[in-house]
């Protein structure tokens, strides 16, 4: 039947790509989605329905037991449970076949062969290779997403918006996920071959590639470089010598290409939003990547403001301050101004249908999980309900959005620590993602937890502690009930009284209110530090002491101005300043007042001059106004131009 050992194969690239929503691929290789039929034509004659057997195989050691090899003949109907083929048409020298994979097939590059079975001895003829992806449009697939608009956004969108800043000042920036950029195929294949799982047991690793939760976990480890020479090396020091500031990246493509060019040495440097953006690219990459990393898993970035890093797993974050109000590095716990992770959409057959849907993945290397730096997938539904005993890493993610905060005063001379106050409503604010089809912010906080301070939210918190065995566990560092029940005599807050822009003076007002019916004398030690977004102090900017007496129930306002010349040389690339006022009340307990401030960079105005046409030069005017009273030298303008394949025009 088969005309040659190497038949001529027509993969019907245009038609199949249209049907499988892979039309924007610039690859000449067939790329299709599992659980959906595709057509292939090859040269041959005879009665194919009686004597043809197809072999589809993937991985280094294909086997039927591992579901990395399938053998199937021509049948009258397509199967929804296994690989199958239906005869479409025949001619004097060719035959067209429709082939379908099961919705739970292993993802990756397949070799397709055909064998004439009537002779019983002929060797299989290789028809060629094709790539199989997850299929979020198929109801039988683990990654099925019923909302078509969300599929377009979370699988096919190449540009995104990432939110950052502080809970008081949320800003955003664009990110180019880079699916259209060249050479991403080889880069991602190399990433796959360098995963610890593949190096330890390639055949087993490939056999698990039908499972999105397995792949999500592997990739959350591979995007960071801590254990496996992965893509990105993290740096939160504020000093980025020997690499690039994380703030300078604008897209994933340059990072992945730099990784390859360096001989797969970790790219320097990344922080949480960079890790999350690269993981997004890898998860839903749809162009140039005919392998497992071209996943097709619906994925989006999530920003959590006032995000807890609970290092000791007790669902509590401890922060220490000295008598001057300086933040002390005495705990591995921390509260980040914001933290960015990923959500990927897939079912959880290991947990049950109530835990399916959005799953949290985090490639930022914070704490080890299973002995390496990886995090998730943690069911978002499990986080909201306090089911922290479920796989994977639910306690850590739960603490990120709902830990309790303990603020301590520490005396270095005596080693004594005193609880100033505790709060259960600080962590997990304005949890944000990009709107579908728009550049707006959508708040998803209530998808992670019940209303802050409500009885339901507190019940879930107690449930989580009980599941972790923390209810009855003795903790010598825990505050006493008497300390927790202490009530302050005054309250305080910082108000912003001017623009929050780099190059401008920073004007604040410290508002203090006497809560008692007798006068209170307050001694205020105020500090201002430049920080990175994890709130780690970098440079001291200002230190002041103020004393005031407040009449009964009186509110006073103390103006504070930090000149640009004071913070100019101290500011990090994160443009963040933490202002702290430690208020010592005579005869009462101390009160800590904090404000984390993000300064906006001066605006850049971009205007297209004239009409923009395909394959024609276009003039663009970039307008920038120097905001300070001095000459700027050696300025650099970063421009990223997105390259679009001809199929997109």
Tab-separated table of N, CA and C in Angstrom, residues 510-644:
chain	number	residue	atom	x	y	z
A	510	UNK	N	1.848	63.657	59.654
A	510	UNK	CA	1.634	62.644	60.672
A	510	UNK	C	0.456	63.087	61.532
A	511	UNK	N	-0.617	62.335	61.471
A	511	UNK	CA	-1.835	62.658	62.210
A	511	UNK	C	-1.893	61.792	63.463
A	512	UNK	N	-1.920	62.416	64.626
A	512	UNK	CA	-2.008	61.706	65.897
A	512	UNK	C	-3.306	62.104	66.599
A	513	UNK	N	-3.991	61.119	67.155
A	513	UNK	CA	-5.248	61.376	67.852
A	513	UNK	C	-5.216	60.756	69.242
A	514	UNK	N	-5.545	61.540	70.234
A	514	UNK	CA	-5.639	61.057	71.610
A	514	UNK	C	-6.993	60.362	71.785
A	515	UNK	N	-6.952	59.084	72.128
A	515	UNK	CA	-8.175	58.297	72.276
A	515	UNK	C	-8.734	58.353	73.697
A	516	UNK	N	-8.010	59.004	74.603
A	516	UNK	CA	-8.388	58.996	76.019
A	516	UNK	C	-8.977	60.349	76.447
A	517	UNK	N	-9.551	60.353	77.639
A	517	UNK	CA	-10.183	61.577	78.170
A	517	UNK	C	-9.239	62.377	79.057
A	518	UNK	N	-7.954	61.999	79.062
A	518	UNK	CA	-6.945	62.798	79.752
A	518	UNK	C	-5.800	63.082	78.789
A	519	UNK	N	-5.015	64.117	79.089
A	519	UNK	CA	-3.932	64.533	78.200
A	519	UNK	C	-2.846	63.460	78.124
A	520	UNK	N	-2.205	63.375	76.950
A	520	UNK	CA	-1.135	62.414	76.738
A	520	UNK	C	0.065	63.114	76.103
A	521	UNK	N	1.235	62.835	76.668
A	521	UNK	CA	2.474	63.349	76.094
A	521	UNK	C	3.116	62.248	75.255
A	522	UNK	N	3.473	62.606	74.023
A	522	UNK	CA	3.971	61.626	73.057
A	522	UNK	C	5.336	62.072	72.558
A	523	UNK	N	6.281	61.138	72.563
A	523	UNK	CA	7.605	61.365	71.978
A	523	UNK	C	7.703	60.497	70.718
A	524	UNK	N	7.909	61.131	69.581
A	524	UNK	CA	7.880	60.444	68.289
A	524	UNK	C	9.292	60.349	67.722
A	525	UNK	N	9.721	59.142	67.439
A	525	UNK	CA	10.970	58.914	66.702
A	525	UNK	C	10.597	58.499	65.285
A	526	UNK	N	10.946	59.340	64.336
A	526	UNK	CA	10.576	59.093	62.946
A	526	UNK	C	11.794	58.764	62.109
A	527	UNK	N	11.683	57.763	61.255
A	527	UNK	CA	12.741	57.409	60.314
A	527	UNK	C	12.152	57.281	58.921
A	528	UNK	N	12.990	57.551	57.930
A	528	UNK	CA	12.612	57.339	56.535
A	528	UNK	C	13.757	56.602	55.855
A	529	UNK	N	13.427	55.495	55.219
A	529	UNK	CA	14.420	54.661	54.537
A	529	UNK	C	13.975	54.399	53.110
A	530	UNK	N	14.936	54.360	52.213
A	530	UNK	CA	14.634	53.804	50.893
A	530	UNK	C	14.606	52.286	51.032
A	531	UNK	N	13.703	51.647	50.302
A	531	UNK	CA	13.552	50.203	50.396
A	531	UNK	C	13.423	49.607	48.997
A	532	UNK	N	13.574	48.290	48.922
A	532	UNK	CA	13.111	47.556	47.756
A	532	UNK	C	11.676	47.137	48.049
A	533	UNK	N	10.993	46.576	47.041
A	533	UNK	CA	9.557	46.350	47.207
A	533	UNK	C	9.233	45.280	48.242
A	534	UNK	N	10.238	44.515	48.664
A	534	UNK	CA	10.016	43.553	49.750
A	534	UNK	C	10.076	44.240	51.109
A	535	UNK	N	10.216	45.563	51.117
A	535	UNK	CA	10.287	46.402	52.309
A	535	UNK	C	11.589	46.202	53.083
A	536	UNK	N	12.600	45.667	52.434
A	536	UNK	CA	13.913	45.577	53.075
A	536	UNK	C	14.583	46.949	53.002
A	537	UNK	N	14.960	47.541	54.162
A	537	UNK	CA	15.611	48.853	54.152
A	537	UNK	C	16.960	48.803	53.444
A	538	UNK	N	17.248	49.832	52.655
A	538	UNK	CA	18.517	49.897	51.917
A	538	UNK	C	19.354	51.081	52.382
A	539	UNK	N	18.805	52.298	52.338
A	539	UNK	CA	19.553	53.493	52.740
A	539	UNK	C	18.690	54.350	53.663
A	540	UNK	N	19.312	54.848	54.736
A	540	UNK	CA	18.591	55.778	55.598
A	540	UNK	C	18.523	57.143	54.934
A	541	UNK	N	17.334	57.750	54.949
A	541	UNK	CA	17.124	59.065	54.343
A	541	UNK	C	16.970	60.153	55.398
A	542	UNK	N	16.233	59.878	56.447
A	542	UNK	CA	15.927	60.913	57.434
A	542	UNK	C	15.698	60.278	58.799
A	543	UNK	N	16.103	60.981	59.851
A	543	UNK	CA	15.814	60.574	61.227
A	543	UNK	C	15.453	61.834	62.005
A	544	UNK	N	14.276	61.829	62.668
A	544	UNK	CA	13.785	62.991	63.400
A	544	UNK	C	13.184	62.557	64.729
A	545	UNK	N	13.160	63.489	65.676
A	545	UNK	CA	12.447	63.272	66.939
A	545	UNK	C	11.538	64.457	67.188
A	546	UNK	N	10.307	64.168	67.584
A	546	UNK	CA	9.306	65.208	67.833
A	546	UNK	C	8.574	64.853	69.124
A	547	UNK	N	8.267	65.851	69.929
A	547	UNK	CA	7.457	65.639	71.128
A	547	UNK	C	6.237	66.536	71.065
A	548	UNK	N	5.122	66.024	71.589
A	548	UNK	CA	3.883	66.799	71.578
A	548	UNK	C	2.984	66.327	72.706
A	549	UNK	N	2.168	67.237	73.191
A	549	UNK	CA	1.163	66.896	74.195
A	549	UNK	C	-0.220	67.039	73.567
A	550	UNK	N	-1.009	66.005	73.694
A	550	UNK	CA	-2.344	65.985	73.113
A	550	UNK	C	-3.382	66.141	74.216
A	551	UNK	N	-4.242	67.105	74.071
A	551	UNK	CA	-5.351	67.281	75.011
A	551	UNK	C	-6.328	66.113	74.863
A	552	UNK	N	-7.240	65.959	75.818
A	552	UNK	CA	-8.209	64.862	75.729
A	552	UNK	C	-8.950	64.870	74.387
A	553	UNK	N	-8.936	63.724	73.708
A	553	UNK	CA	-9.623	63.512	72.423
A	553	UNK	C	-9.111	64.428	71.309
A	554	UNK	N	-7.952	65.047	71.516
A	554	UNK	CA	-7.443	65.986	70.519
A	554	UNK	C	-6.763	65.242	69.372
A	555	UNK	N	-6.875	65.824	68.160
A	555	UNK	CA	-6.136	65.344	66.989
A	555	UNK	C	-5.188	66.437	66.534
A	556	UNK	N	-3.929	66.093	66.349
A	556	UNK	CA	-2.954	67.071	65.864
A	556	UNK	C	-2.345	66.569	64.563
A	557	UNK	N	-1.828	67.505	63.768
A	557	UNK	CA	-1.199	67.179	62.498
A	557	UNK	C	0.210	67.749	62.485
A	558	UNK	N	1.175	66.870	62.274
A	558	UNK	CA	2.584	67.259	62.265
A	558	UNK	C	3.109	67.148	60.835
A	559	UNK	N	3.396	68.279	60.179
A	559	UNK	CA	3.888	68.229	58.796
A	559	UNK	C	5.321	67.712	58.721
A	560	UNK	N	5.598	66.921	57.699
A	560	UNK	CA	6.933	66.355	57.471
A	560	UNK	C	7.257	66.540	56.000
A	561	UNK	N	8.413	67.099	55.705
A	561	UNK	CA	8.828	67.263	54.311
A	561	UNK	C	10.198	66.621	54.116
A	562	UNK	N	10.285	65.737	53.120
A	562	UNK	CA	11.551	65.113	52.743
A	562	UNK	C	11.941	65.686	51.383
A	563	UNK	N	13.029	66.430	51.355
A	563	UNK	CA	13.450	67.087	50.124
A	563	UNK	C	13.982	66.075	49.117
A	564	UNK	N	13.830	66.420	47.843
A	564	UNK	CA	14.367	65.549	46.794
A	564	UNK	C	15.868	65.368	46.954
A	565	UNK	N	16.562	66.441	47.357
A	565	UNK	CA	18.011	66.343	47.528
A	565	UNK	C	18.384	65.364	48.639
A	566	UNK	N	17.445	65.112	49.581
A	566	UNK	CA	17.708	64.159	50.658
A	566	UNK	C	17.614	62.713	50.165
A	567	UNK	N	16.631	62.436	49.310
A	567	UNK	CA	16.421	61.034	48.917
A	567	UNK	C	16.988	60.693	47.538
A	568	UNK	N	17.453	61.718	46.795
A	568	UNK	CA	17.876	61.505	45.410
A	568	UNK	C	18.902	60.388	45.261
A	569	UNK	N	19.949	60.430	46.065
A	569	UNK	CA	21.032	59.454	45.935
A	569	UNK	C	20.740	58.156	46.690
A	570	UNK	N	19.695	58.146	47.474
A	570	UNK	CA	19.404	56.966	48.301
A	570	UNK	C	18.347	56.053	47.680
A	571	UNK	N	17.586	56.570	46.730
A	571	UNK	CA	16.453	55.838	46.171
A	571	UNK	C	16.932	54.634	45.359
A	572	UNK	N	16.263	53.509	45.519
A	572	UNK	CA	16.554	52.331	44.696
A	572	UNK	C	15.718	52.402	43.420
A	573	UNK	N	15.944	51.465	42.511
A	573	UNK	CA	15.176	51.448	41.263
A	573	UNK	C	13.704	51.136	41.502
A	574	UNK	N	13.354	50.680	42.710
A	574	UNK	CA	11.950	50.431	43.027
A	574	UNK	C	11.197	51.714	43.374
A	575	UNK	N	11.932	52.808	43.574
A	575	UNK	CA	11.307	54.111	43.889
A	575	UNK	C	10.440	54.046	45.138
A	576	UNK	N	10.865	53.303	46.143
A	576	UNK	CA	10.044	53.125	47.338
A	576	UNK	C	10.722	53.691	48.579
A	577	UNK	N	9.920	54.333	49.428
A	577	UNK	CA	10.385	54.898	50.692
A	577	UNK	C	9.430	54.438	51.787
A	578	UNK	N	9.991	53.955	52.883
A	578	UNK	CA	9.177	53.592	54.045
A	578	UNK	C	9.395	54.634	55.130
A	579	UNK	N	8.299	55.227	55.589
A	579	UNK	CA	8.350	56.213	56.661
A	579	UNK	C	7.724	55.575	57.896
A	580	UNK	N	8.444	55.641	59.026
A	580	UNK	CA	7.994	55.010	60.265
A	580	UNK	C	8.051	56.018	61.399
A	581	UNK	N	6.991	56.044	62.195
A	581	UNK	CA	6.970	56.876	63.403
A	581	UNK	C	6.668	55.972	64.588
A	582	UNK	N	7.646	55.824	65.483
A	582	UNK	CA	7.437	55.048	66.702
A	582	UNK	C	7.090	56.030	67.812
A	583	UNK	N	5.860	55.933	68.301
A	583	UNK	CA	5.329	56.900	69.261
A	583	UNK	C	5.388	56.324	70.670
A	584	UNK	N	6.205	56.940	71.524
A	584	UNK	CA	6.312	56.537	72.923
A	584	UNK	C	5.351	57.401	73.745
A	585	UNK	N	4.330	56.792	74.286
A	585	UNK	CA	3.324	57.509	75.070
A	585	UNK	C	3.673	57.383	76.546
A	586	UNK	N	3.857	58.512	77.215
A	586	UNK	CA	4.195	58.475	78.635
A	586	UNK	C	3.087	57.772	79.424
A	587	UNK	N	3.474	56.707	80.109
A	587	UNK	CA	2.521	55.953	80.903
A	587	UNK	C	1.653	55.006	80.107
A	588	UNK	N	1.932	54.859	78.806
A	588	UNK	CA	1.129	53.974	77.964
A	588	UNK	C	2.000	53.098	77.085
A	589	UNK	N	1.374	52.362	76.181
A	589	UNK	CA	2.113	51.463	75.296
A	589	UNK	C	2.549	52.221	74.042
A	590	UNK	N	3.556	51.675	73.363
A	590	UNK	CA	4.076	52.296	72.158
A	590	UNK	C	3.124	52.059	70.980
A	591	UNK	N	3.123	53.012	70.076
A	591	UNK	CA	2.299	52.917	68.880
A	591	UNK	C	3.196	53.101	67.661
A	592	UNK	N	3.071	52.198	66.696
A	592	UNK	CA	3.875	52.249	65.475
A	592	UNK	C	2.992	52.727	64.326
A	593	UNK	N	3.457	53.763	63.628
A	593	UNK	CA	2.742	54.284	62.460
A	593	UNK	C	3.660	54.127	61.250
A	594	UNK	N	3.141	53.521	60.182
A	594	UNK	CA	3.961	53.258	59.002
A	594	UNK	C	3.268	53.742	57.747
A	595	UNK	N	4.067	54.055	56.752
A	595	UNK	CA	3.532	54.330	55.423
A	595	UNK	C	4.592	53.934	54.401
A	596	UNK	N	4.215	53.078	53.483
A	596	UNK	CA	5.097	52.707	52.369
A	596	UNK	C	4.682	53.521	51.160
A	597	UNK	N	5.652	54.212	50.573
A	597	UNK	CA	5.374	55.178	49.511
A	597	UNK	C	6.101	54.759	48.246
A	598	UNK	N	5.373	54.758	47.137
A	598	UNK	CA	5.967	54.526	45.822
A	598	UNK	C	5.932	55.824	45.032
A	599	UNK	N	7.079	56.241	44.532
A	599	UNK	CA	7.174	57.462	43.735
A	599	UNK	C	7.075	57.115	42.251
A	600	UNK	N	6.245	57.848	41.544
A	600	UNK	CA	6.091	57.631	40.108
A	600	UNK	C	7.258	58.247	39.357
A	601	UNK	N	7.704	57.581	38.299
A	601	UNK	CA	8.696	58.172	37.408
A	601	UNK	C	8.027	59.231	36.542
A	602	UNK	N	8.800	60.198	36.050
A	602	UNK	CA	8.226	61.186	35.127
A	602	UNK	C	7.631	60.498	33.903
A	603	UNK	N	6.580	61.077	33.372
A	603	UNK	CA	5.874	60.464	32.249
A	603	UNK	C	6.687	60.576	30.959
A	604	UNK	N	6.514	59.596	30.090
A	604	UNK	CA	7.065	59.627	28.740
A	604	UNK	C	5.890	59.595	27.774
A	605	UNK	N	5.818	60.566	26.904
A	605	UNK	CA	4.719	60.657	25.941
A	605	UNK	C	5.211	60.162	24.590
A	606	UNK	N	4.483	59.206	24.000
A	606	UNK	CA	4.861	58.633	22.704
A	606	UNK	C	3.761	58.944	21.697
A	607	UNK	N	4.144	59.531	20.578
A	607	UNK	CA	3.188	59.862	19.528
A	607	UNK	C	3.688	59.337	18.192
A	608	UNK	N	2.780	58.680	17.463
A	608	UNK	CA	3.103	58.193	16.119
A	608	UNK	C	2.869	59.332	15.138
A	609	UNK	N	3.899	59.663	14.342
A	609	UNK	CA	3.819	60.769	13.394
A	609	UNK	C	3.468	60.218	12.017
A	610	UNK	N	2.315	60.542	11.532
A	610	UNK	CA	1.900	60.049	10.220
A	610	UNK	C	1.206	58.708	10.311
A	611	UNK	N	0.956	58.116	9.159
A	611	UNK	CA	0.213	56.860	9.068
A	611	UNK	C	1.173	55.676	9.148
A	612	UNK	N	0.803	54.691	9.963
A	612	UNK	CA	1.627	53.478	10.090
A	612	UNK	C	1.130	52.430	9.113
A	613	UNK	N	2.037	51.913	8.268
A	613	UNK	CA	1.691	50.902	7.281
A	613	UNK	C	2.626	49.706	7.404
A	614	UNK	N	2.104	48.546	7.037
A	614	UNK	CA	2.894	47.315	7.086
A	614	UNK	C	4.099	47.442	6.157
A	615	UNK	N	5.263	47.002	6.674
A	615	UNK	CA	6.516	46.981	5.912
A	615	UNK	C	7.002	48.377	5.503
A	616	UNK	N	6.517	49.407	6.197
A	616	UNK	CA	6.975	50.768	5.933
A	616	UNK	C	7.518	51.383	7.217
A	617	UNK	N	8.561	52.194	7.068
A	617	UNK	CA	9.091	52.898	8.230
A	617	UNK	C	8.043	53.861	8.780
A	618	UNK	N	8.084	54.047	10.084
A	618	UNK	CA	7.168	54.987	10.712
A	618	UNK	C	7.943	55.813	11.732
A	619	UNK	N	7.695	57.111	11.770
A	619	UNK	CA	8.351	58.002	12.719
A	619	UNK	C	7.541	58.068	14.010
A	620	UNK	N	8.246	57.966	15.122
A	620	UNK	CA	7.623	58.038	16.436
A	620	UNK	C	8.339	59.112	17.243
A	621	UNK	N	7.579	59.997	17.856
A	621	UNK	CA	8.147	61.062	18.672
A	621	UNK	C	7.999	60.699	20.148
A	622	UNK	N	9.116	60.757	20.862
A	622	UNK	CA	9.128	60.467	22.289
A	622	UNK	C	9.438	61.762	23.035
A	623	UNK	N	8.530	62.139	23.946
A	623	UNK	CA	8.672	63.414	24.660
A	623	UNK	C	8.889	63.133	26.143
A	624	UNK	N	9.984	63.655	26.670
A	624	UNK	CA	10.308	63.498	28.085
A	624	UNK	C	10.731	64.847	28.641
A	625	UNK	N	10.174	65.225	29.781
A	625	UNK	CA	10.517	66.499	30.425
A	625	UNK	C	11.332	66.228	31.685
A	626	UNK	N	12.496	66.818	31.764
A	626	UNK	CA	13.346	66.683	32.938
A	626	UNK	C	12.676	67.364	34.132
A	627	UNK	N	12.383	66.610	35.220
A	627	UNK	CA	11.633	67.204	36.333
A	627	UNK	C	12.498	67.903	37.377
A	628	UNK	N	13.814	67.831	37.254
A	628	UNK	CA	14.670	68.367	38.320
A	628	UNK	C	15.518	69.516	37.787
A	629	UNK	N	16.060	70.295	38.714
A	629	UNK	CA	16.814	71.490	38.368
A	629	UNK	C	18.296	71.190	38.193
A	630	UNK	N	18.588	70.213	37.401
A	630	UNK	CA	19.982	69.928	37.059
A	630	UNK	C	20.006	69.174	35.735
A	631	UNK	N	21.156	69.231	35.093
A	631	UNK	CA	21.295	68.579	33.803
A	631	UNK	C	21.402	67.070	33.977
A	632	UNK	N	20.662	66.316	33.175
A	632	UNK	CA	20.742	64.859	33.189
A	632	UNK	C	21.736	64.402	32.133
A	633	UNK	N	22.661	63.520	32.537
A	633	UNK	CA	23.706	63.049	31.631
A	633	UNK	C	23.556	61.549	31.398
A	634	UNK	N	23.985	61.117	30.212
A	634	UNK	CA	24.044	59.685	29.863
A	634	UNK	C	22.688	58.987	30.037
A	635	UNK	N	21.622	59.663	29.615
A	635	UNK	CA	20.294	59.059	29.699
A	635	UNK	C	20.152	57.947	28.655
A	636	UNK	N	19.391	56.943	28.988
A	636	UNK	CA	19.157	55.812	28.095
A	636	UNK	C	17.657	55.645	27.899
A	637	UNK	N	17.222	55.559	26.658
A	637	UNK	CA	15.825	55.287	26.331
A	637	UNK	C	15.710	53.841	25.871
A	638	UNK	N	14.934	53.050	26.598
A	638	UNK	CA	14.716	51.657	26.221
A	638	UNK	C	13.466	51.558	25.367
A	639	UNK	N	13.606	50.922	24.206
A	639	UNK	CA	12.482	50.743	23.293
A	639	UNK	C	12.395	49.275	22.923
A	640	UNK	N	11.222	48.700	23.048
A	640	UNK	CA	11.010	47.327	22.612
A	640	UNK	C	9.954	47.337	21.518
A	641	UNK	N	10.306	46.792	20.365
A	641	UNK	CA	9.390	46.709	19.233
A	641	UNK	C	8.963	45.258	19.081
A	642	UNK	N	7.669	45.032	19.076
A	642	UNK	CA	7.153	43.675	18.938
A	642	UNK	C	7.168	43.261	17.485
A	643	UNK	N	7.822	42.141	17.200
A	643	UNK	CA	7.924	41.617	15.853
A	643	UNK	C	6.745	40.690	15.597
A	644	UNK	N	5.977	40.953	14.555
A	644	UNK	CA	4.785	40.168	14.270
A	644	UNK	C	5.010	39.343	13.007
